[in-house]
Amino acid sequence: MADSLRAFGVLCCVAGGLLLAAEPAAAETQPDDTASAPSEDERVQVDQGFPVSLEGAGVAERGEAELRLGAGYSRLRASREDGDDAASGRDLTTPGLEAEIGLGHGLSASLGLFYAFGNAEPAKTGEAEFSLKWNVLRQQGLRPALTVLGGISAPFGPGHEPSETALGLLVAQPLARGADTPVLHGNILWFHALDQGENERSNRYAASVALAVPVARKTGVFVGYAREQDSEPGKASQLIELGVRQKLGGGFILAGGAGIGVGDSDTDFRCLFGLQKTF
């Protein structure tokens, strides 16, 4: 409980600092109901692992395609079962490739492929993911964007995790009208295992929240908190994360982030890096 309170305090302090840093940029632009919707601002958009553990409510437009190449490095905490080897076998590097295509009518489809390298237990396993997003409420003014997500994952490799279906609600709430607007993102996800082992959860849950603040003409900064249950009962990952999203020329976006584990999280710290191209 004490760790959770300290984590919440750190998150509030950083969020307050980001809002103060964003005030000069927001002051230059007068509120305008006809301005571009904050949910369409690439600086404050977010995709899972790009640059924090959260899926945004934004959906690609019809005929639009986004290609994301990313990689993550995680240092896992030593467990009691590690004994004398507690300082080894805790590193994971996970590159991945994901494509999202806009289908129209608020729908988009995503396909991703990920693989883990390292000396920790999940190494030498991968995962293929397919998901659909449906934007049921488009953001307008101070009205939030609401998107429903459904998907399925198929892990592969020795000792892989069970296959799962996913169902979630994605929310993006602008905190002001007009341009240069901070956006609060939130996710609630439910996962159902299709072939879980004897000592594995059949259902698990994840929740995350992140504040995205445009701090420069092409730059957005993120601070967030994420908690996700593990397939093994009694285990969960909790992270406080910071991320940066930078618009480049030619439809490219560069993103990076880092997170630290809090509470009884199995992850000590994690770094993320990604490059996105919109076609």
XYZ file of N, CA and C in Angstrom:
837
model
N 0.824 -1.201 0.000
C 0.000 0.000 0.000
C 0.862 1.255 0.000
N 1.937 1.232 0.799
C 2.822 2.398 0.861
C 3.478 2.653 -0.485
N 3.911 1.560 -1.172
C 4.524 1.722 -2.492
C 3.542 2.322 -3.477
N 2.266 1.889 -3.408
C 1.262 2.425 -4.330
C 1.013 3.904 -4.079
N 0.975 4.319 -2.794
C 0.777 5.738 -2.482
C 1.947 6.583 -2.963
N 3.174 6.079 -2.750
C 4.348 6.825 -3.236
C 4.316 6.930 -4.756
N 3.941 5.838 -5.424
C 3.882 5.851 -6.890
C 2.866 6.864 -7.375
N 1.697 6.908 -6.678
C 0.663 7.872 -7.068
C 1.141 9.299 -6.861
N 1.893 9.535 -5.779
C 2.420 10.870 -5.521
C 3.403 11.311 -6.586
N 4.298 10.393 -7.002
C 5.259 10.708 -8.065
C 4.533 11.034 -9.354
N 3.509 10.233 -9.689
C 2.752 10.458 -10.918
C 2.080 11.826 -10.910
N 1.475 12.206 -9.780
C 0.814 13.516 -9.688
C 1.806 14.664 -9.840
N 2.982 14.541 -9.223
C 3.986 15.608 -9.313
C 4.471 15.792 -10.735
N 4.763 14.678 -11.417
C 5.245 14.770 -12.799
C 4.154 15.314 -13.702
N 2.898 14.855 -13.502
C 1.793 15.341 -14.328
C 1.610 16.841 -14.152
N 1.711 17.325 -12.892
C 1.590 18.760 -12.661
C 2.671 19.541 -13.360
N 3.914 19.036 -13.326
C 5.013 19.710 -14.007
C 4.808 19.776 -15.505
N 4.275 18.701 -16.089
C 4.034 18.691 -17.529
C 2.958 19.697 -17.914
N 1.909 19.793 -17.104
C 0.858 20.766 -17.408
C 1.373 22.192 -17.341
N 2.238 22.484 -16.359
C 2.825 23.823 -16.268
C 3.725 24.102 -17.461
N 4.477 23.078 -17.892
C 5.373 23.262 -19.044
C 4.581 23.515 -20.313
N 3.353 22.992 -20.382
C 2.557 23.142 -21.598
C 1.822 24.469 -21.667
N 1.747 25.230 -20.568
C 0.966 26.461 -20.548
C 1.416 27.497 -21.570
N 2.735 27.738 -21.759
C 3.117 28.739 -22.758
C 2.629 28.398 -24.148
N 2.742 27.119 -24.537
C 2.303 26.731 -25.871
C 0.805 26.904 -26.018
N 0.042 26.539 -24.962
C -1.406 26.651 -25.037
C -1.835 28.114 -25.072
N -1.069 29.000 -24.413
C -1.437 30.411 -24.348
C -1.330 31.079 -25.703
N -0.478 30.535 -26.585
C -0.296 31.142 -27.891
C -1.481 30.892 -28.802
N -2.312 29.893 -28.458
C -3.432 29.539 -29.325
C -4.740 29.795 -28.614
N -5.603 30.633 -29.163
C -6.892 30.922 -28.553
C -7.806 29.719 -28.723
N -8.653 29.417 -27.727
C -9.601 28.312 -27.861
C -10.469 28.488 -29.097
N -10.684 27.407 -29.816
C -11.454 27.456 -31.054
C -12.160 26.130 -31.240
N -13.477 26.134 -31.196
C -14.237 24.903 -31.317
C -14.045 24.255 -32.681
N -13.611 25.037 -33.691
C -13.440 24.491 -35.024
C -12.031 23.988 -35.260
N -11.154 24.104 -34.260
C -9.782 23.647 -34.433
C -9.753 22.134 -34.536
N -8.599 21.622 -34.989
C -8.442 20.181 -35.119
C -8.674 19.519 -33.775
N -9.362 18.409 -33.787
C -9.650 17.694 -32.551
C -8.366 17.215 -31.917
N -8.218 17.353 -30.586
C -7.005 16.911 -29.924
C -6.696 15.458 -30.177
N -7.732 14.607 -30.360
C -7.487 13.186 -30.597
C -6.787 12.940 -31.928
N -6.805 13.943 -32.821
C -6.143 13.809 -34.116
C -4.734 14.398 -34.111
N -4.307 14.942 -32.983
C -2.973 15.514 -32.852
C -1.973 14.380 -32.673
N -1.091 14.193 -33.636
C -0.145 13.071 -33.590
C 0.781 13.137 -32.391
N 0.996 14.336 -31.841
C 1.900 14.458 -30.700
C 1.347 13.765 -29.462
N 0.023 13.736 -29.330
C -0.576 13.188 -28.116
C -1.317 11.885 -28.376
N -1.176 11.326 -29.577
C -1.671 9.987 -29.831
C -0.748 8.985 -29.153
N -1.216 7.754 -28.983
C -0.392 6.741 -28.328
C -0.854 5.371 -28.788
N 0.105 4.459 -28.942
C -0.177 3.072 -29.271
C 0.564 2.198 -28.279
N 0.037 1.006 -28.023
C 0.605 0.154 -26.990
C 2.100 -0.077 -27.212
N 2.895 0.259 -26.180
C 4.342 0.119 -26.296
C 4.994 1.213 -27.114
N 4.246 2.306 -27.396
C 4.759 3.337 -28.307
C 4.207 4.696 -27.888
N 4.716 5.350 -26.840
C 5.913 4.967 -26.075
C 5.626 4.429 -24.678
N 4.343 4.214 -24.297
C 4.023 3.685 -22.973
C 3.053 2.513 -23.117
N 2.754 1.848 -21.990
C 1.924 0.632 -22.008
C 0.444 0.976 -22.103
N 0.023 1.508 -23.235
C -1.360 1.956 -23.356
C -1.750 1.996 -24.821
N -2.978 1.608 -25.117
C -3.507 1.644 -26.476
C -4.419 2.856 -26.615
N -4.167 3.695 -27.601
C -4.951 4.903 -27.775
C -6.317 4.642 -28.376
N -7.225 5.607 -28.205
C -8.576 5.494 -28.743
C -8.656 5.927 -30.200
N -7.566 6.476 -30.739
C -7.567 6.907 -32.130
C -7.624 5.732 -33.084
N -8.322 5.914 -34.217
C -8.482 4.874 -35.230
C -8.037 5.428 -36.576
N -7.284 4.637 -37.319
C -6.829 5.071 -38.636
C -8.014 5.317 -39.560
N -7.903 6.360 -40.390
C -8.957 6.674 -41.350
C -8.980 5.646 -42.480
N -10.108 5.617 -43.210
C -10.237 4.668 -44.320
C -9.071 4.820 -45.307
N -8.434 3.717 -45.637
C -7.330 3.726 -46.584
C -5.992 4.137 -46.000
N -5.977 4.614 -44.755
C -4.732 5.017 -44.119
C -4.063 3.789 -43.492
N -2.749 3.730 -43.574
C -2.002 2.612 -42.995
C -0.871 3.147 -42.134
N -0.654 2.506 -40.997
C 0.438 2.856 -40.098
C 1.297 1.617 -39.880
N 2.589 1.780 -40.047
C 3.542 0.689 -39.833
C 4.460 1.089 -38.691
N 4.533 0.253 -37.654
C 5.338 0.550 -36.472
C 6.389 -0.532 -36.254
N 7.626 -0.099 -36.126
C 8.739 -0.989 -35.804
C 9.248 -0.590 -34.430
N 9.267 -1.528 -33.513
C 9.644 -1.186 -32.148
C 10.491 -2.250 -31.483
N 11.019 -1.901 -30.326
C 11.803 -2.841 -29.527
C 11.719 -2.417 -28.070
N 11.710 -3.389 -27.204
C 11.684 -3.103 -25.777
C 12.728 -3.925 -25.041
N 13.312 -3.341 -24.012
C 14.242 -4.067 -23.149
C 13.701 -4.044 -21.726
N 13.634 -5.205 -21.094
C 13.140 -5.305 -19.721
C 14.173 -5.994 -18.842
N 14.351 -5.437 -17.660
C 15.161 -6.072 -16.625
C 14.203 -6.565 -15.554
N 14.110 -7.877 -15.397
C 13.184 -8.462 -14.434
C 13.827 -8.556 -13.064
N 12.990 -8.479 -12.040
C 13.490 -8.601 -10.683
C 13.798 -10.055 -10.350
N 14.790 -10.248 -9.508
C 15.121 -11.595 -9.060
C 14.012 -12.107 -8.148
N 13.631 -13.350 -8.340
C 12.606 -13.957 -7.499
C 13.251 -14.830 -6.435
N 12.471 -15.200 -5.450
C 13.007 -16.032 -4.371
C 13.474 -17.381 -4.883
N 12.845 -17.858 -5.969
C 13.227 -19.156 -6.511
C 14.582 -19.137 -7.195
N 15.106 -17.917 -7.497
C 16.377 -17.830 -8.209
C 17.552 -18.258 -7.338
N 17.446 -18.110 -6.036
C 18.525 -18.507 -5.132
C 19.819 -17.792 -5.429
N 20.889 -18.548 -5.590
C 22.215 -17.967 -5.827
C 22.335 -17.329 -7.206
N 21.404 -17.640 -8.108
C 21.465 -17.088 -9.467
C 20.578 -15.862 -9.620
N 20.307 -15.186 -8.493
C 19.367 -14.064 -8.515
C 19.839 -12.914 -9.392
N 21.143 -12.811 -9.657
C 21.659 -11.694 -10.451
C 21.721 -12.021 -11.941
N 21.310 -13.204 -12.341
C 21.421 -13.588 -13.746
C 20.061 -14.079 -14.256
N 19.984 -14.185 -15.570
C 18.782 -14.707 -16.180
C 17.563 -13.839 -16.043
N 17.734 -12.509 -16.096
C 16.598 -11.612 -15.897
C 16.471 -10.563 -16.998
N 17.104 -10.776 -18.151
C 17.103 -9.776 -19.226
C 16.279 -10.253 -20.416
N 15.453 -9.355 -20.947
C 14.629 -9.657 -22.110
C 14.658 -8.494 -23.096
N 14.847 -8.801 -24.381
C 14.739 -7.823 -25.453
C 13.671 -8.313 -26.413
N 12.695 -7.452 -26.712
C 11.538 -7.871 -27.507
C 11.324 -6.928 -28.682
N 11.840 -7.265 -29.858
C 11.509 -6.473 -31.049
C 10.136 -6.868 -31.583
N 9.512 -5.948 -32.322
C 8.193 -6.241 -32.862
C 7.869 -5.394 -34.077
N 6.951 -5.881 -34.887
C 6.488 -5.183 -36.080
C 4.966 -5.224 -36.074
N 4.323 -4.057 -36.266
C 2.868 -3.979 -36.217
C 2.363 -3.074 -37.324
N 1.268 -3.476 -37.956
C 0.638 -2.681 -39.013
C -0.828 -2.478 -38.677
N -1.331 -1.250 -38.877
C -2.739 -0.920 -38.666
C -3.300 -0.293 -39.933
N -4.478 -0.738 -40.349
C -5.101 -0.263 -41.583
C -6.506 0.231 -41.273
N -6.846 1.434 -41.752
C -8.180 1.983 -41.565
C -9.168 1.356 -42.531
N -10.303 0.863 -42.001
C -11.306 0.194 -42.811
C -12.511 1.077 -43.107
N -12.588 2.234 -42.469
C -13.734 3.117 -42.632
C -14.808 2.855 -41.596
N -15.743 3.810 -41.452
C -16.842 3.715 -40.488
C -16.332 3.528 -39.062
N -15.186 4.137 -38.743
C -14.636 4.061 -37.398
C -13.938 2.773 -37.063
N -13.667 1.934 -38.056
C -13.031 0.640 -37.830
C -11.587 0.632 -38.320
N -10.729 -0.098 -37.618
C -9.367 -0.350 -38.084
C -8.958 -1.744 -37.652
N -8.028 -2.338 -38.382
C -7.521 -3.674 -38.085
C -6.012 -3.608 -37.909
N -5.498 -4.358 -36.936
C -4.065 -4.370 -36.645
C -3.543 -5.805 -36.620
N -2.326 -5.964 -37.115
C -1.649 -7.258 -37.091
C -0.229 -7.027 -36.597
N 0.192 -7.797 -35.595
C 1.524 -7.608 -35.026
C 2.244 -8.916 -34.813
N 3.565 -8.848 -34.836
C 4.413 -10.011 -34.600
C 5.554 -9.587 -33.688
N 5.762 -10.337 -32.588
C 6.751 -9.991 -31.580
C 7.545 -11.245 -31.195
N 8.809 -11.029 -30.802
C 9.658 -12.162 -30.400
C 10.595 -11.700 -29.287
N 10.852 -12.583 -28.327
C 11.660 -12.232 -27.157
C 13.011 -12.942 -27.197
N 14.069 -12.165 -26.967
C 15.420 -12.686 -26.845
C 15.936 -12.385 -25.439
N 16.887 -13.173 -24.963
C 17.487 -12.899 -23.659
C 17.737 -14.165 -22.885
N 17.976 -14.001 -21.578
C 18.280 -15.159 -20.735
C 17.232 -15.399 -19.655
N 16.117 -14.667 -19.708
C 15.026 -14.890 -18.764
C 14.089 -15.963 -19.324
N 13.199 -16.431 -18.487
C 12.339 -17.559 -18.845
C 11.492 -17.347 -20.093
N 10.897 -16.141 -20.355
C 10.065 -15.991 -21.560
C 10.857 -15.890 -22.857
N 12.202 -15.960 -22.808
C 12.997 -15.822 -24.028
C 12.729 -16.975 -24.995
N 13.045 -16.738 -26.260
C 12.871 -17.701 -27.344
C 11.403 -18.055 -27.573
N 10.521 -17.138 -27.222
C 9.104 -17.290 -27.533
C 8.633 -16.034 -28.256
N 7.584 -16.183 -29.027
C 7.040 -15.058 -29.771
C 5.532 -15.028 -29.671
N 4.945 -14.042 -30.354
C 3.490 -13.887 -30.300
C 3.003 -13.182 -31.549
N 1.961 -13.727 -32.149
C 1.268 -13.068 -33.255
C -0.053 -12.536 -32.721
N -0.384 -11.285 -33.060
C -1.598 -10.655 -32.544
C -2.430 -10.079 -33.678
N -3.739 -10.215 -33.535
C -4.677 -9.577 -34.459
C -5.742 -8.880 -33.631
N -6.086 -7.646 -34.004
C -7.101 -6.916 -33.250
C -7.904 -6.000 -34.167
N -9.121 -5.681 -33.711
C -10.003 -4.732 -34.378
C -10.352 -3.627 -33.390
N -10.379 -2.394 -33.863
C -10.816 -1.269 -33.035
C -12.000 -0.594 -33.716
N -12.994 -0.258 -32.894
C -14.188 0.428 -33.389
C -14.414 1.670 -32.553
N -14.285 2.819 -33.201
C -14.491 4.101 -32.528
C -15.994 4.384 -32.455
N -16.592 4.126 -31.300
C -18.043 4.264 -31.146
C -18.456 5.699 -30.827
N -17.514 6.508 -30.324
C -17.801 7.917 -30.033
C -16.574 8.741 -30.409
N -16.748 9.606 -31.385
C -15.649 10.435 -31.859
C -15.471 11.646 -30.952
N -14.231 11.992 -30.657
C -13.955 13.134 -29.788
C -14.354 14.434 -30.481
N -15.037 15.295 -29.739
C -15.449 16.600 -30.262
C -15.535 17.579 -29.104
N -14.806 18.682 -29.206
C -14.781 19.634 -28.112
C -14.205 18.986 -26.864
N -14.967 19.034 -25.772
C -14.538 18.388 -24.537
C -15.128 16.994 -24.375
N -15.823 16.508 -25.385
C -16.383 15.160 -25.331
C -15.287 14.134 -25.584
N -15.221 13.060 -24.797
C -14.140 12.079 -24.970
C -14.357 11.197 -26.191
N -13.285 10.579 -26.640
C -13.361 9.535 -27.657
C -13.437 8.189 -26.946
N -14.363 7.335 -27.399
C -14.523 5.999 -26.833
C -14.361 4.971 -27.943
N -13.513 3.990 -27.716
C -13.241 2.955 -28.710
C -13.280 1.585 -28.045
N -13.895 0.637 -28.720
C -13.932 -0.751 -28.254
C -12.882 -1.551 -29.008
N -12.141 -2.369 -28.286
C -11.091 -3.196 -28.883
C -11.400 -4.665 -28.661
N -11.214 -5.470 -29.688
C -11.314 -6.919 -29.577
C -10.158 -7.557 -30.321
N -9.585 -8.620 -29.770
C -8.438 -9.218 -30.435
C -8.153 -10.623 -29.962
N -7.144 -11.221 -30.588
C -6.702 -12.556 -30.234
C -5.189 -12.625 -30.400
N -4.527 -13.352 -29.507
C -3.074 -13.526 -29.592
C -2.754 -15.011 -29.651
N -1.720 -15.355 -30.421
C -1.295 -16.742 -30.585
C 0.203 -16.828 -30.321
N 0.606 -17.142 -29.080
C 2.032 -17.292 -28.765
C 2.610 -18.548 -29.413
N 3.930 -18.538 -29.595
C 4.613 -19.708 -30.147
C 5.996 -19.811 -29.524
N 6.581 -20.998 -29.634
C 7.891 -21.245 -29.045
C 7.785 -22.162 -27.837
N 8.929 -22.669 -27.336
C 8.908 -23.590 -26.202
C 8.404 -22.930 -24.927
N 7.489 -23.601 -24.228
C 6.980 -23.086 -22.958
C 6.258 -21.768 -23.074
N 5.569 -21.528 -24.201
C 4.917 -20.235 -24.417
C 3.684 -20.067 -23.536
N 3.241 -18.814 -23.410
C 2.027 -18.492 -22.665
C 0.802 -19.005 -23.429
N -0.355 -19.119 -22.770
C -1.555 -19.578 -23.478
C -2.064 -18.544 -24.480
N -2.767 -19.022 -25.501
C -3.450 -18.119 -26.431
C -4.564 -17.417 -25.685
N -4.855 -16.171 -26.097
C -5.847 -15.381 -25.374
C -6.714 -14.577 -26.338
N -7.935 -14.330 -25.919
C -8.764 -13.322 -26.555
C -8.744 -12.088 -25.661
N -8.991 -10.925 -26.254
C -8.955 -9.669 -25.496
C -10.165 -8.823 -25.842
N -10.692 -8.148 -24.843
C -11.785 -7.205 -25.025
C -11.506 -6.000 -24.146
N -11.609 -4.802 -24.715
C -11.247 -3.631 -23.929
C -12.000 -2.372 -24.318
N -11.964 -1.407 -23.412
C -12.514 -0.071 -23.643
C -11.379 0.933 -23.569
N -11.233 1.753 -24.609
C -10.178 2.746 -24.716
C -10.809 4.131 -24.678
N -10.258 5.018 -23.865
C -10.825 6.354 -23.680
C -9.740 7.405 -23.878
N -10.083 8.497 -24.552
C -9.200 9.650 -24.684
C -10.005 10.898 -24.348
N -9.630 11.586 -23.265
C -10.366 12.757 -22.785
C -9.513 14.013 -22.885
N -9.827 14.933 -23.808
C -9.093 16.207 -23.855
C -9.377 17.017 -22.603
N -8.378 17.758 -22.123
C -8.523 18.542 -20.896
C -8.803 20.012 -21.166
N -8.871 20.392 -22.438
C -9.211 21.766 -22.818
C -9.665 21.757 -24.271
N -10.212 22.883 -24.723
C -10.631 23.006 -26.118
C -9.485 23.533 -26.976
N -9.596 23.293 -28.285
C -8.643 23.877 -29.213
C -7.368 23.075 -29.350
N -6.354 23.728 -29.940
C -5.073 23.070 -30.208
C -4.180 23.091 -28.968
N -3.059 22.381 -29.045
C -2.078 22.300 -27.951
C -2.747 21.877 -26.642
N -3.553 20.842 -26.737
C -4.373 20.412 -25.615
C -3.850 19.124 -24.990
N -3.616 19.095 -23.684
C -3.279 17.827 -23.015
C -4.445 16.851 -23.110
N -4.139 15.577 -23.209
C -5.163 14.537 -23.328
C -4.892 13.454 -22.292
N -5.945 13.041 -21.605
C -5.840 11.953 -20.634
C -6.355 10.674 -21.292
N -5.501 9.651 -21.352
C -5.847 8.366 -21.961
C -6.082 7.325 -20.871
N -7.003 6.412 -21.124
C -7.254 5.337 -20.179
C -7.653 4.053 -20.886
N -7.281 2.912 -20.324
C -7.616 1.588 -20.861
C -8.128 0.688 -19.748
N -9.117 -0.119 -20.081
C -9.515 -1.249 -19.245
C -9.617 -2.459 -20.168
N -8.850 -3.524 -19.876
C -8.779 -4.687 -20.761
C -9.040 -5.971 -19.985
N -9.735 -6.897 -20.641
C -9.996 -8.227 -20.087
C -9.440 -9.261 -21.053
N -8.654 -10.208 -20.530
C -8.051 -11.267 -21.330
C -8.606 -12.621 -20.882
N -8.961 -13.467 -21.842
C -9.454 -14.810 -21.542
C -8.560 -15.840 -22.222
N -7.974 -16.734 -21.427
C -7.069 -17.764 -21.949
C -7.867 -18.883 -22.610
N -7.388 -19.337 -23.767
C -8.059 -20.401 -24.502
C -7.502 -21.782 -24.179
N -6.266 -21.847 -23.734
C -5.628 -23.147 -23.472
C -4.693 -23.044 -22.274
N -5.180 -22.444 -21.183
C -4.333 -22.231 -20.015
C -3.947 -23.547 -19.349
N -2.794 -23.529 -18.677
C -2.328 -24.689 -17.942
C -3.078 -24.849 -16.627
N -2.710 -25.889 -15.897
C -3.415 -26.225 -14.655
C -3.300 -25.123 -13.613
N -2.144 -24.475 -13.531
C -1.913 -23.447 -12.511
C -1.885 -22.046 -13.105
N -2.648 -21.808 -14.165
C -2.685 -20.500 -14.809
C -4.095 -19.913 -14.764
N -4.152 -18.580 -14.769
C -5.444 -17.897 -14.767
C -6.194 -18.144 -16.086
N -7.492 -18.316 -15.964
C -8.311 -18.374 -17.177
C -8.728 -16.970 -17.611
N -8.781 -16.036 -16.655
C -9.105 -14.640 -16.945
C -8.141 -13.727 -16.201
N -7.735 -12.675 -16.844
C -6.886 -11.684 -16.194
C -7.249 -10.303 -16.720
N -6.776 -9.271 -16.005
C -7.198 -7.907 -16.300
C -5.997 -6.963 -16.349
N -6.180 -5.872 -17.067
C -5.150 -4.833 -17.149
C -5.832 -3.479 -17.175
N -5.198 -2.499 -16.560
C -5.703 -1.132 -16.566
C -4.520 -0.180 -16.645
N -4.694 0.916 -17.346
C -3.609 1.882 -17.489
C -4.186 3.269 -17.707
N -3.403 4.268 -17.333
C -3.779 5.662 -17.526
C -2.522 6.440 -17.878
N -2.650 7.417 -18.769
C -1.491 8.221 -19.170
C -1.938 9.623 -19.539
N -1.148 10.599 -19.147
C -1.375 11.990 -19.520
C -0.401 12.350 -20.638
N -0.951 12.824 -21.762
C -0.147 13.233 -22.911
C -0.203 14.752 -23.037
N 0.969 15.390 -23.084
C 1.041 16.849 -23.112
C 1.890 17.304 -24.303
N 1.347 18.141 -25.204
C 2.163 18.705 -26.283
C 3.057 19.810 -25.721
N 4.362 19.608 -25.762
C 5.286 20.567 -25.153
C 6.042 21.395 -26.189
N 5.959 21.029 -27.453
C 6.585 21.785 -28.535
C 5.794 21.519 -29.804
N 6.148 22.214 -30.889
C 5.366 22.124 -32.123
C 5.272 20.698 -32.656
N 6.304 19.882 -32.428
C 6.304 18.520 -32.945
C 6.552 17.474 -31.862
N 6.406 17.865 -30.608
C 6.791 16.971 -29.512
C 5.684 16.821 -28.479
N 5.452 15.588 -28.068
C 4.528 15.298 -26.980
C 5.229 14.472 -25.916
N 4.885 14.725 -24.660
C 5.481 14.003 -23.530
C 4.369 13.255 -22.793
N 4.669 12.051 -22.323
C 3.689 11.187 -21.683
C 4.170 10.786 -20.293
N 3.245 10.707 -19.351
C 3.510 10.119 -18.047
C 2.340 9.203 -17.739
N 2.629 7.977 -17.293
C 1.548 7.030 -17.119
C 1.803 5.985 -16.061
N 0.741 5.279 -15.739
C 0.794 4.164 -14.790
C 0.035 2.992 -15.409
N 0.596 1.786 -15.322
C -0.045 0.600 -15.891
C 0.070 -0.564 -14.923
N -1.008 -1.330 -14.836
C -1.013 -2.552 -14.026
C -1.651 -3.668 -14.836
N -0.962 -4.797 -14.940
C -1.463 -5.940 -15.703
C -1.207 -7.228 -14.943
N -2.239 -8.020 -14.768
C -2.092 -9.311 -14.117
C -1.317 -10.265 -15.012
N -0.516 -11.124 -14.398
C 0.220 -12.163 -15.106
C -0.664 -13.402 -15.218
N -0.306 -14.309 -16.148
C -1.070 -15.553 -16.268
C -0.901 -16.429 -15.034
N 0.202 -16.240 -14.297
C 0.416 -16.992 -13.059
C -0.310 -16.300 -11.914
N -1.167 -17.006 -11.177
C -1.912 -16.371 -10.076
C -0.985 -15.724 -9.061
N -1.396 -14.566 -8.566
C -0.615 -13.864 -7.554
C 0.452 -12.959 -8.100
N 0.623 -12.909 -9.417
C 1.652 -12.063 -10.018
C 1.016 -10.985 -10.888
N 1.634 -9.802 -10.884
C 1.161 -8.688 -11.705
C 2.328 -7.752 -11.970
N 2.232 -7.017 -13.058
C 3.245 -6.018 -13.407
C 2.661 -4.633 -13.176
N 3.401 -3.777 -12.452
C 2.995 -2.395 -12.217
C 4.145 -1.478 -12.608
N 3.862 -0.509 -13.461
C 4.914 0.373 -13.977
C 4.478 1.828 -13.923
N 5.406 2.699 -13.552
C 5.269 4.140 -13.777
C 6.188 4.472 -14.948
N 5.632 5.149 -15.967
C 6.368 5.330 -17.215
C 6.417 6.797 -17.648
N 7.494 7.121 -18.355
C 7.654 8.405 -19.024
C 7.984 8.131 -20.483
N 7.408 8.921 -21.389
C 7.669 8.706 -22.803
C 7.678 10.001 -23.583
N 8.294 9.962 -24.774
C 8.356 11.119 -25.674
C 7.982 10.656 -27.071
N 7.171 11.465 -27.745
C 6.750 11.183 -29.120
C 7.118 12.386 -29.976
N 7.925 12.167 -31.015
C 8.472 13.250 -31.825
C 8.077 13.074 -33.289
N 7.374 14.087 -33.843
C 7.027 14.065 -35.258
C 8.253 14.406 -36.093
N 8.469 13.629 -37.158
C 9.547 13.875 -38.095
C 8.936 14.190 -39.461
N 9.766 14.471 -40.428
C 9.269 14.726 -41.775
C 8.875 13.443 -42.482
N 8.086 13.579 -43.534
C 7.752 12.435 -44.371
C 6.802 11.442 -43.741
N 6.025 11.868 -42.744
C 5.074 10.958 -42.115
C 5.673 10.037 -41.079
N 6.917 10.294 -40.672
C 7.576 9.455 -39.660
C 7.371 10.038 -38.265
N 7.275 9.151 -37.280
C 7.195 9.533 -35.877
C 8.168 8.659 -35.091
N 8.937 9.302 -34.236
C 9.907 8.606 -33.395
C 9.402 8.651 -31.953
N 9.507 7.518 -31.244
C 9.014 7.466 -29.874
C 9.981 6.683 -29.000
N 10.038 7.070 -27.738
C 10.857 6.358 -26.769
C 10.263 6.509 -25.387
N 10.474 5.516 -24.546
C 9.929 5.579 -23.203
C 10.695 4.707 -22.242
N 10.492 4.934 -20.952
C 11.128 4.144 -19.907
C 10.176 4.037 -18.733
N 10.216 2.895 -18.058
C 9.338 2.690 -16.911
C 10.054 1.956 -15.797
N 9.614 2.191 -14.567
C 10.168 1.497 -13.408
C 9.056 0.709 -12.735
N 9.402 -0.484 -12.269
C 8.443 -1.322 -11.580
C 8.199 -0.832 -10.166
N 6.954 -0.913 -9.707
C 6.595 -0.512 -8.347
C 5.839 -1.656 -7.683
N 5.766 -1.600 -6.364
C 5.075 -2.638 -5.625
C 5.739 -3.987 -5.800
N 4.933 -5.012 -6.042
C 5.469 -6.363 -6.207
C 5.650 -6.736 -7.673
N 5.846 -5.730 -8.536
C 6.003 -5.966 -9.963
C 7.182 -6.880 -10.250
N 7.004 -7.783 -11.217
C 8.083 -8.675 -11.637
C 9.115 -7.934 -12.481
N 8.735 -6.761 -13.022
C 9.649 -5.968 -13.849
C 10.330 -4.906 -13.002
N 11.663 -4.849 -13.082
C 12.429 -3.837 -12.359
C 12.381 -2.523 -13.134
N 12.775 -2.566 -14.409
C 12.627 -1.405 -15.278
C 12.525 -1.853 -16.727
N 12.042 -0.949 -17.591
C 11.841 -1.272 -18.995
C 12.086 -0.047 -19.851
N 12.665 -0.239 -21.019
C 12.884 0.829 -21.996
C 12.194 0.444 -23.305
N 11.602 1.425 -23.979
C 10.903 1.199 -25.237
C 11.420 2.166 -26.304
N 11.428 1.690 -27.530
C 11.847 2.529 -28.656
C 11.012 2.148 -29.865
N 10.580 3.131 -30.656
C 9.763 2.812 -31.825
C 9.864 3.857 -32.920
N 9.616 3.412 -34.138
C 9.579 4.278 -35.313
C 8.304 3.945 -36.084
N 7.520 4.974 -36.397
C 6.247 4.783 -37.093
C 6.238 5.539 -38.401
N 5.615 4.931 -39.410
C 5.443 5.561 -40.714
C 3.981 5.483 -41.110
N 3.401 6.623 -41.481
C 2.013 6.667 -41.927
C 1.957 6.800 -43.437
N 1.134 5.977 -44.051
C 1.008 5.980 -45.521
C -0.383 6.464 -45.921
